[in-house]
Tab-separated table of C-alpha atoms in Angstrom:
chain	number	residue	atom	x	y	z
A	145	MET	CA	27.427	-1.574	10.390
A	146	ASP	CA	26.450	-3.363	13.587
A	147	SER	CA	23.486	-1.789	15.335
A	148	SER	CA	22.649	-4.664	17.672
A	149	PRO	CA	22.763	-3.776	21.390
A	150	ARG	CA	25.650	-5.325	23.340
A	151	SER	CA	26.297	-5.911	27.002
A	152	SER	CA	29.014	-3.603	28.318
A	153	ILE	CA	30.229	-6.470	30.516
A	154	THR	CA	30.319	-9.449	28.152
A	155	GLY	CA	30.337	-7.803	24.723
A	156	LYS	CA	27.734	-10.338	23.596
A	157	VAL	CA	24.646	-9.400	21.650
A	158	LYS	CA	21.659	-8.942	23.924
A	159	ARG	CA	18.800	-11.106	22.702
A	160	THR	CA	15.225	-9.977	23.061
A	161	PRO	CA	13.188	-12.501	25.073
A	162	TRP	CA	11.335	-14.977	22.866
A	163	TRP	CA	7.895	-13.965	24.105
A	164	MET	CA	8.569	-10.369	23.035
A	165	LYS	CA	9.927	-11.406	19.639
A	166	SER	CA	6.993	-13.756	19.168
A	167	LEU	CA	4.483	-11.038	19.997
A	168	THR	CA	6.191	-8.640	17.615
A	169	GLY	CA	6.493	-11.223	14.854
A	170	TRP	CA	2.885	-12.337	14.936
A	171	SER	CA	1.726	-8.715	15.063
A	172	TYR	CA	3.694	-8.159	11.825
A	173	VAL	CA	1.924	-11.148	10.295
A	174	ILE	CA	-1.509	-9.868	11.296
A	175	PHE	CA	-0.739	-6.386	9.971
A	176	GLU	CA	0.592	-7.810	6.722
A	177	MET	CA	-2.408	-10.076	6.300
A	178	LEU	CA	-4.903	-7.259	6.879
A	179	PHE	CA	-3.249	-4.704	4.607
A	180	GLN	CA	-1.198	-6.643	2.050
A	181	LYS	CA	-3.821	-6.468	-0.701
A	182	MET	CA	-4.096	-2.709	-0.250
A	183	GLN	CA	-0.311	-2.337	-0.277
A	184	ALA	CA	-0.014	-4.433	-3.446
A	185	ARG	CA	-2.966	-2.902	-5.281
A	186	HIS	CA	-0.585	-1.367	-7.848
A	187	LEU	CA	0.437	-4.859	-9.007
A	188	LYS	CA	-1.315	-6.824	-11.714
A	189	ASN	CA	-2.208	-10.457	-11.150
A	190	PRO	CA	-0.621	-12.365	-12.728
A	191	LEU	CA	2.460	-10.187	-12.818
A	192	PRO	CA	3.353	-9.359	-16.453
A	193	LEU	CA	6.715	-10.856	-17.369
A	194	PRO	CA	9.067	-9.992	-20.237
A	195	PRO	CA	9.970	-12.610	-22.866
A	196	LEU	CA	12.396	-15.078	-21.258
A	197	HIS	CA	13.415	-17.265	-24.201
A	198	ASP	CA	17.146	-17.237	-23.424
A	199	VAL	CA	16.768	-17.651	-19.653
A	200	THR	CA	17.203	-20.858	-17.646
A	201	CYS	CA	15.610	-21.010	-14.195
A	202	ILE	CA	15.802	-23.646	-11.471
A	203	VAL	CA	12.850	-23.533	-9.064
A	204	THR	CA	12.834	-25.744	-5.977
A	205	GLY	CA	9.584	-26.976	-4.470
A	206	SER	CA	7.669	-26.304	-7.676
A	207	THR	CA	4.874	-28.888	-7.459
A	208	SER	CA	2.593	-26.824	-5.225
A	209	GLY	CA	1.816	-23.340	-3.979
A	210	ILE	CA	4.079	-20.416	-4.775
A	211	GLY	CA	6.722	-22.594	-6.416
A	212	LEU	CA	4.197	-24.113	-8.809
A	213	GLU	CA	2.947	-20.677	-9.883
A	214	THR	CA	6.486	-19.356	-10.200
A	215	ALA	CA	7.596	-22.240	-12.407
A	216	ARG	CA	4.447	-22.121	-14.559
A	217	GLN	CA	4.610	-18.391	-15.226
A	218	LEU	CA	8.318	-18.478	-16.042
A	219	ALA	CA	7.718	-21.345	-18.476
A	220	VAL	CA	4.761	-19.622	-20.144
A	221	SER	CA	6.969	-16.560	-20.653
A	222	GLY	CA	9.485	-18.672	-22.560
A	223	ALA	CA	12.079	-19.588	-19.951
A	224	HIS	CA	13.608	-23.030	-19.731
A	225	VAL	CA	12.434	-24.139	-16.289
A	226	VAL	CA	13.954	-26.909	-14.199
A	227	MET	CA	11.537	-28.195	-11.576
A	228	ALA	CA	13.793	-29.347	-8.725
A	229	VAL	CA	11.484	-31.558	-6.687
A	230	ARG	CA	11.098	-34.731	-4.617
A	231	ASN	CA	7.895	-35.875	-6.345
A	232	GLN	CA	8.927	-36.199	-9.977
A	233	SER	CA	5.664	-37.862	-10.987
A	234	ALA	CA	3.632	-34.896	-9.729
A	235	ALA	CA	5.924	-32.532	-11.631
A	236	HIS	CA	5.484	-34.441	-14.901
A	237	ASP	CA	1.703	-34.400	-14.412
A	238	LEU	CA	1.819	-30.638	-13.979
A	239	ILE	CA	3.841	-30.164	-17.147
A	240	MET	CA	1.263	-32.155	-19.097
A	241	LYS	CA	-1.536	-30.070	-17.555
A	242	TRP	CA	0.187	-26.791	-18.392
A	243	GLN	CA	0.772	-27.943	-21.949
A	244	ASP	CA	-2.851	-29.038	-22.372
A	245	GLU	CA	-3.995	-25.615	-21.202
A	246	ARG	CA	-2.096	-24.055	-24.100
A	247	HIS	CA	-4.349	-25.827	-26.632
A	248	GLY	CA	-1.679	-26.892	-29.085
A	249	THR	CA	0.463	-23.758	-29.046
A	250	SER	CA	4.233	-23.943	-28.736
A	251	LEU	CA	5.665	-26.506	-26.330
A	252	LEU	CA	6.826	-25.340	-22.933
A	253	SER	CA	10.494	-25.851	-22.129
A	254	VAL	CA	10.291	-27.573	-18.743
A	255	GLU	CA	12.223	-30.468	-17.283
A	256	VAL	CA	12.206	-32.293	-13.961
A	257	MET	CA	15.194	-33.135	-11.776
A	258	GLU	CA	15.119	-34.921	-8.445
A	259	LEU	CA	16.038	-32.890	-5.379
A	260	ASN	CA	15.351	-33.856	-1.769
A	261	LEU	CA	16.313	-31.035	0.578
A	262	LEU	CA	16.154	-33.383	3.554
A	263	SER	CA	19.297	-35.016	2.164
A	264	LEU	CA	22.430	-32.947	1.655
A	265	ALA	CA	23.827	-35.772	-0.493
A	266	SER	CA	20.815	-35.262	-2.796
A	267	VAL	CA	21.709	-31.564	-3.074
A	268	VAL	CA	25.290	-32.477	-4.014
A	269	ARG	CA	24.046	-34.963	-6.656
A	270	PHE	CA	21.699	-32.384	-8.138
A	271	ALA	CA	24.347	-29.661	-8.341
A	272	ARG	CA	26.923	-32.037	-9.819
A	273	ALA	CA	24.465	-33.248	-12.463
A	274	TRP	CA	23.589	-29.693	-13.462
A	275	ASN	CA	27.159	-28.369	-13.481
A	276	LEU	CA	28.311	-31.293	-15.642
A	277	ARG	CA	26.119	-29.927	-18.430
A	278	SER	CA	28.377	-26.848	-18.562
A	279	LYS	CA	25.332	-24.712	-19.303
A	280	PRO	CA	24.677	-21.232	-17.929
A	281	LEU	CA	22.076	-20.767	-15.202
A	282	GLN	CA	20.526	-17.312	-15.076
A	283	VAL	CA	18.086	-17.738	-12.166
A	284	LEU	CA	18.040	-19.963	-9.079
A	285	ILE	CA	14.888	-19.656	-6.974
A	286	ASN	CA	15.187	-21.331	-3.579
A	287	ASN	CA	11.460	-21.596	-2.970
A	288	ALA	CA	10.936	-24.896	-1.149
A	289	GLY	CA	10.281	-24.649	2.562
A	290	ILE	CA	8.394	-26.160	5.478
A	291	PHE	CA	6.590	-24.824	8.542
A	292	SER	CA	5.396	-27.788	10.601
A	293	MET	CA	3.532	-25.661	13.111
A	294	GLY	CA	2.838	-27.357	16.406
A	295	GLU	CA	4.733	-30.513	15.423
A	296	PRO	CA	7.412	-32.106	17.632
A	297	GLN	CA	11.069	-31.645	16.790
A	298	LYS	CA	12.283	-33.777	13.882
A	299	PHE	CA	15.689	-34.330	12.322
A	300	SER	CA	16.901	-35.076	8.803
A	301	GLU	CA	19.060	-38.040	7.833
A	302	ASP	CA	22.009	-35.642	8.190
A	303	GLY	CA	21.142	-34.970	11.830
A	304	TYR	CA	19.814	-31.441	11.405
A	305	GLU	CA	16.483	-30.070	12.606
A	306	THR	CA	14.154	-30.233	9.606
A	307	HIS	CA	13.189	-26.535	9.398
A	308	LEU	CA	16.861	-25.611	9.576
A	309	GLN	CA	17.842	-28.035	6.829
A	310	VAL	CA	14.982	-27.571	4.355
A	311	ASN	CA	14.581	-23.814	4.739
A	312	PHE	CA	18.220	-22.853	5.092
A	313	LEU	CA	21.090	-25.361	5.043
A	314	ALA	CA	20.124	-27.257	1.884
A	315	PRO	CA	19.334	-24.092	-0.145
A	316	ALA	CA	22.613	-22.539	1.056
A	317	LEU	CA	24.535	-25.614	-0.124
A	318	LEU	CA	22.677	-25.590	-3.442
A	319	SER	CA	23.423	-21.898	-4.035
A	320	VAL	CA	27.147	-22.318	-3.388
A	321	LEU	CA	27.544	-25.538	-5.385
A	322	LEU	CA	25.725	-24.075	-8.411
A	323	LEU	CA	27.939	-20.969	-8.495
A	324	PRO	CA	29.990	-22.183	-11.501
A	325	SER	CA	26.804	-22.368	-13.600
A	326	ILE	CA	25.300	-19.222	-12.071
A	327	ILE	CA	28.404	-17.149	-12.818
A	328	LYS	CA	28.459	-18.602	-16.321
A	329	GLY	CA	24.883	-17.305	-16.708
A	330	SER	CA	25.818	-13.726	-15.734
A	331	PRO	CA	23.920	-11.472	-15.310
A	332	SER	CA	22.314	-13.971	-12.976
A	333	ARG	CA	20.254	-14.027	-9.797
A	334	ILE	CA	19.947	-16.132	-6.657
A	335	ILE	CA	16.510	-15.607	-5.111
A	336	ASN	CA	15.495	-16.929	-1.707
A	337	VAL	CA	11.813	-17.042	-0.793
A	338	ASN	CA	11.843	-15.778	2.772
A	339	SER	CA	9.105	-14.739	5.222
A	340	ILE	CA	8.001	-11.814	7.345
A	341	LEU	CA	8.424	-14.204	10.271
A	342	HIS	CA	12.197	-13.787	10.006
A	343	TYR	CA	11.617	-10.630	12.075
A	344	MET	CA	11.001	-12.782	15.128
A	345	GLY	CA	13.857	-15.192	14.526
A	346	PHE	CA	17.177	-15.435	16.328
A	347	VAL	CA	20.310	-17.390	15.477
A	348	ASP	CA	22.538	-18.992	18.090
A	349	THR	CA	25.434	-20.476	16.144
A	350	ASP	CA	26.195	-22.724	19.112
A	351	ASP	CA	22.721	-24.238	19.047
A	352	MET	CA	21.190	-23.916	15.579
A	353	ASN	CA	19.735	-27.412	16.013
A	354	PHE	CA	17.896	-26.555	19.253
A	355	THR	CA	19.478	-29.501	21.039
A	356	SER	CA	21.555	-27.930	23.822
A	357	GLY	CA	18.596	-27.209	26.074
A	358	LYS	CA	19.326	-23.468	26.161
A	359	GLU	CA	16.146	-22.825	24.165
A	360	LYS	CA	13.039	-24.964	24.328
A	361	PHE	CA	12.119	-26.052	20.813
A	362	ASN	CA	8.942	-24.991	19.077
A	363	SER	CA	8.229	-24.900	15.362
A	364	ALA	CA	7.707	-21.127	15.212
A	365	LYS	CA	11.177	-20.577	16.699
A	366	ALA	CA	12.715	-23.062	14.290
A	367	TYR	CA	10.969	-21.647	11.219
A	368	SER	CA	11.573	-17.957	11.957
A	369	SER	CA	15.200	-18.590	12.928
A	370	SER	CA	15.866	-20.563	9.747
A	371	LYS	CA	14.532	-17.644	7.722
A	372	LEU	CA	16.653	-15.111	9.614
A	373	ALA	CA	19.728	-17.299	9.079
A	374	GLN	CA	18.885	-17.347	5.371
A	375	VAL	CA	18.995	-13.543	5.187
A	376	MET	CA	22.256	-13.375	7.137
A	377	PHE	CA	24.026	-16.055	5.078
A	378	ASN	CA	22.963	-14.584	1.751
A	379	SER	CA	24.018	-11.115	2.866
A	380	VAL	CA	27.564	-12.438	3.279
A	381	LEU	CA	27.328	-14.389	0.015
A	382	GLN	CA	26.458	-11.187	-1.857
A	383	LYS	CA	29.532	-9.490	-0.369
A	384	ARG	CA	31.795	-12.441	-1.232
A	385	LEU	CA	30.850	-12.370	-4.906
A	386	PRO	CA	33.005	-9.885	-6.858
A	387	PRO	CA	31.314	-7.430	-9.260
A	388	GLU	CA	32.648	-9.339	-12.265
A	389	ALA	CA	30.631	-12.391	-11.171
A	390	GLY	CA	27.531	-10.468	-12.241
A	391	THR	CA	25.289	-12.233	-9.734
A	392	SER	CA	22.563	-10.565	-7.674
A	393	VAL	CA	21.548	-12.214	-4.391
A	394	LEU	CA	18.115	-11.414	-2.953
A	395	CYS	CA	15.570	-12.490	-0.388
A	396	VAL	CA	11.870	-11.941	-1.034
A	397	SER	CA	8.749	-12.086	1.092
A	398	PRO	CA	5.706	-13.565	-0.662
A	399	GLY	CA	3.193	-12.135	1.795
A	400	THR	CA	0.686	-14.135	3.807
A	401	VAL	CA	-0.373	-16.751	1.292
A	402	HIS	CA	-3.103	-19.388	1.184
A	403	THR	CA	-0.963	-22.423	0.334
A	404	ASN	CA	-0.357	-25.989	1.463
A	405	VAL	CA	1.340	-24.730	4.623
A	406	ALA	CA	-2.104	-25.074	6.227
A	407	ARG	CA	-1.811	-28.836	6.046
A	408	ASP	CA	0.799	-28.664	8.825
A	409	LEU	CA	-1.285	-26.484	11.127
A	410	PRO	CA	-3.416	-27.674	14.053
A	411	LYS	CA	-7.051	-28.356	13.118
A	412	LEU	CA	-8.332	-25.308	14.964
A	413	VAL	CA	-5.803	-23.043	13.264
A	414	GLN	CA	-6.659	-24.598	9.890
A	415	ALA	CA	-10.297	-23.683	10.457
A	416	ALA	CA	-9.408	-20.069	11.249
A	417	TYR	CA	-6.975	-19.987	8.325
A	418	ASN	CA	-9.749	-21.013	5.951
A	419	LEU	CA	-12.128	-18.371	7.293
A	420	ILE	CA	-9.992	-15.452	6.132
A	421	PRO	CA	-9.386	-16.040	2.404
A	422	LEU	CA	-10.342	-12.473	1.567
A	423	PHE	CA	-7.206	-11.243	3.308
A	424	LEU	CA	-4.787	-13.922	2.118
A	425	PHE	CA	-2.846	-13.855	-1.124
A	426	SER	CA	-3.451	-16.635	-3.594
A	427	ALA	CA	-0.391	-18.627	-4.635
A	428	GLN	CA	-0.361	-16.622	-7.863
A	429	GLU	CA	-0.304	-13.358	-5.915
A	430	GLY	CA	2.335	-14.747	-3.574
A	431	SER	CA	4.607	-15.612	-6.496
A	432	ARG	CA	4.855	-12.008	-7.677
A	433	SER	CA	7.770	-10.946	-5.468
A	434	ALA	CA	9.922	-13.886	-6.606
A	435	LEU	CA	8.965	-13.327	-10.247
A	436	TYR	CA	9.724	-9.629	-9.946
A	437	ALA	CA	13.104	-10.395	-8.393
A	438	ALA	CA	13.819	-12.926	-11.158
A	439	THR	CA	12.894	-10.722	-14.114
A	440	ALA	CA	12.820	-6.992	-13.317
A	441	PRO	CA	15.587	-5.205	-15.263
A	442	GLU	CA	16.327	-2.803	-12.392
A	443	ILE	CA	17.287	-5.545	-9.912
A	444	PRO	CA	21.015	-5.866	-10.822
A	445	GLU	CA	21.611	-2.131	-10.468
A	446	TYR	CA	19.708	-2.023	-7.181
A	447	CYS	CA	21.794	-4.872	-5.744
A	448	LYS	CA	24.979	-3.272	-7.045
A	449	ALA	CA	24.064	0.039	-5.401
A	450	LEU	CA	23.441	-1.643	-2.038
A	451	LYS	CA	26.821	-3.328	-2.220
A	452	ALA	CA	28.579	-0.101	-3.211
A	453	ASP	CA	26.967	1.669	-0.249
A	454	GLU	CA	28.171	-1.160	2.034
A	455	TRP	CA	24.607	-1.882	3.096
A	456	PRO	CA	24.884	-4.730	5.626
A	457	THR	CA	22.255	-7.043	4.110
A	458	CYS	CA	21.434	-8.390	0.701
A	459	ALA	CA	18.486	-6.886	-1.146
A	460	TYR	CA	15.115	-7.705	0.415
A	461	ILE	CA	11.949	-7.396	-1.674
A	462	SER	CA	8.589	-7.210	0.058
A	463	HIS	CA	5.281	-8.799	-0.951
A	464	ASP	CA	4.372	-5.603	-2.848
A	465	CYS	CA	7.532	-5.889	-4.994
A	466	ARG	CA	9.159	-2.917	-3.300
A	467	PRO	CA	12.508	-2.909	-1.484
A	468	THR	CA	12.233	-3.148	2.279
A	469	ARG	CA	14.522	-3.447	5.283
A	470	ALA	CA	15.335	-6.872	6.687
A	471	ALA	CA	15.186	-7.517	10.442
A	472	ILE	CA	17.613	-5.508	12.562
A	473	GLU	CA	19.372	-8.740	13.625
A	474	ALA	CA	20.364	-9.298	9.996
A	475	HIS	CA	22.254	-5.977	10.061
A	476	ASN	CA	24.711	-7.341	12.623
A	477	THR	CA	27.676	-8.042	10.338
A	478	ARG	CA	29.664	-9.841	13.033
A	479	ALA	CA	26.800	-12.237	13.689
A	480	ALA	CA	26.208	-12.690	9.945
A	481	ASN	CA	29.831	-13.724	9.455
A	482	GLU	CA	29.511	-16.179	12.338
A	483	VAL	CA	26.426	-17.653	10.644
A	484	TRP	CA	28.384	-17.862	7.368
A	485	GLU	CA	31.272	-19.760	8.910
A	486	LYS	CA	29.062	-22.070	10.964
A	487	THR	CA	26.874	-22.822	7.958
A	488	LEU	CA	29.768	-23.754	5.691
A	489	ASP	CA	30.981	-26.119	8.390
A	490	MET	CA	27.528	-27.669	8.767
A	491	ILE	CA	27.068	-28.209	5.024
A	492	GLY	CA	30.552	-29.656	4.636
A	493	LEU	CA	32.301	-26.932	2.651
A	494	PRO	CA	35.627	-25.171	3.302
A	495	LEU	CA	35.558	-21.518	4.369
A	496	ASP	CA	37.059	-20.461	1.034
A	497	ALA	CA	34.563	-22.456	-1.061
A	498	VAL	CA	33.126	-19.415	-2.844
A	499	GLU	CA	36.535	-17.959	-3.642
A	500	LYS	CA	37.746	-21.298	-5.015
A	501	MET	CA	34.681	-21.694	-7.218
A	502	ILE	CA	35.092	-18.179	-8.599
A	503	GLN	CA	38.638	-19.166	-9.569
A	504	GLY	CA	37.321	-22.290	-11.285
A	505	GLU	CA	38.771	-24.682	-8.725
A	506	GLU	CA	36.969	-27.832	-7.658
A	507	VAL	CA	35.475	-27.796	-4.173
A	508	MET	CA	34.731	-31.019	-2.349
A	509	CYS	CA	31.735	-31.366	-0.051
A	510	LYS	CA	31.766	-33.981	2.718
A	511	TYR	CA	28.206	-34.948	1.775
A	512	ARG	CA	29.203	-36.139	-1.701
A	513	ASP	CA	28.367	-39.695	-2.646
A	514	SER	CA	31.000	-42.195	-1.608
């Protein structure tokens, strides 16, 4: 299915002007913010979870906000949780705090591993270290992300725009490199914390770094486009995984959440942001969609049904833990395949990386340690 409008002369996808996409995207945010609590009133907070004693979960960005709540609740429910973070000291402090709050009851099964998404070599090291354990991984939650609103353009040590790398490229590399462990953990799940702002994103595979001059950079463009690319890439990943792999691939929207993202906003916007707490989700409320995607027993069958129906995108779960439709741009299968191929090139993997890993073959990444 490819429902994107095309020029009869060039055959290229017609792109909606940025100002129109921006207006539409921010209107979605305002609507979501005003009505999200009403839409999610059927959900309990915290979300009740089943016992998870035989489940291993990796959660990136788990020292603050949604990731912190996600990791804590999974651990309290009995899962073995791996906090994949830059700040290992902060993670260890949190584990001690969570344990103290249990007042001497059973110990939580939580460990900390270093992961810096601004370094693709760090992603390779992390995945290699985990895969060498030869242990199954049931749940990968790509939660970490940045939105440096109003900030000038910045680049990672790998030369990629920081929103693109942290929100999309590094999680994509992590998901692919961990496939041997994820398939071993079947039935397993790859969950990507996305955003309603992906509706105003666009992806130009010739200029994903915003360096050609075709599009003037701003952080909202970079953030929303990285989130749209995430949906498109994972939609192809879901199709590439055979049924026998037993892996469900999903994107989830947490809602409009009161988290540390405000630290990156302009002072005036921070002030407004702090004036509307009654409408915003707490981090605990924002974690519900990821937790639902990670634990709900109906998720594998839902993902399987979408794939059987040849639905063009991976499953997308909204802030109210109900299935929803991803942005129309994500339904363009030709563009999604272009994003897939470009992404594998950018993260240093061969085009047949997934197929080789499914067959148990070793795949080399150009960002491996020398």
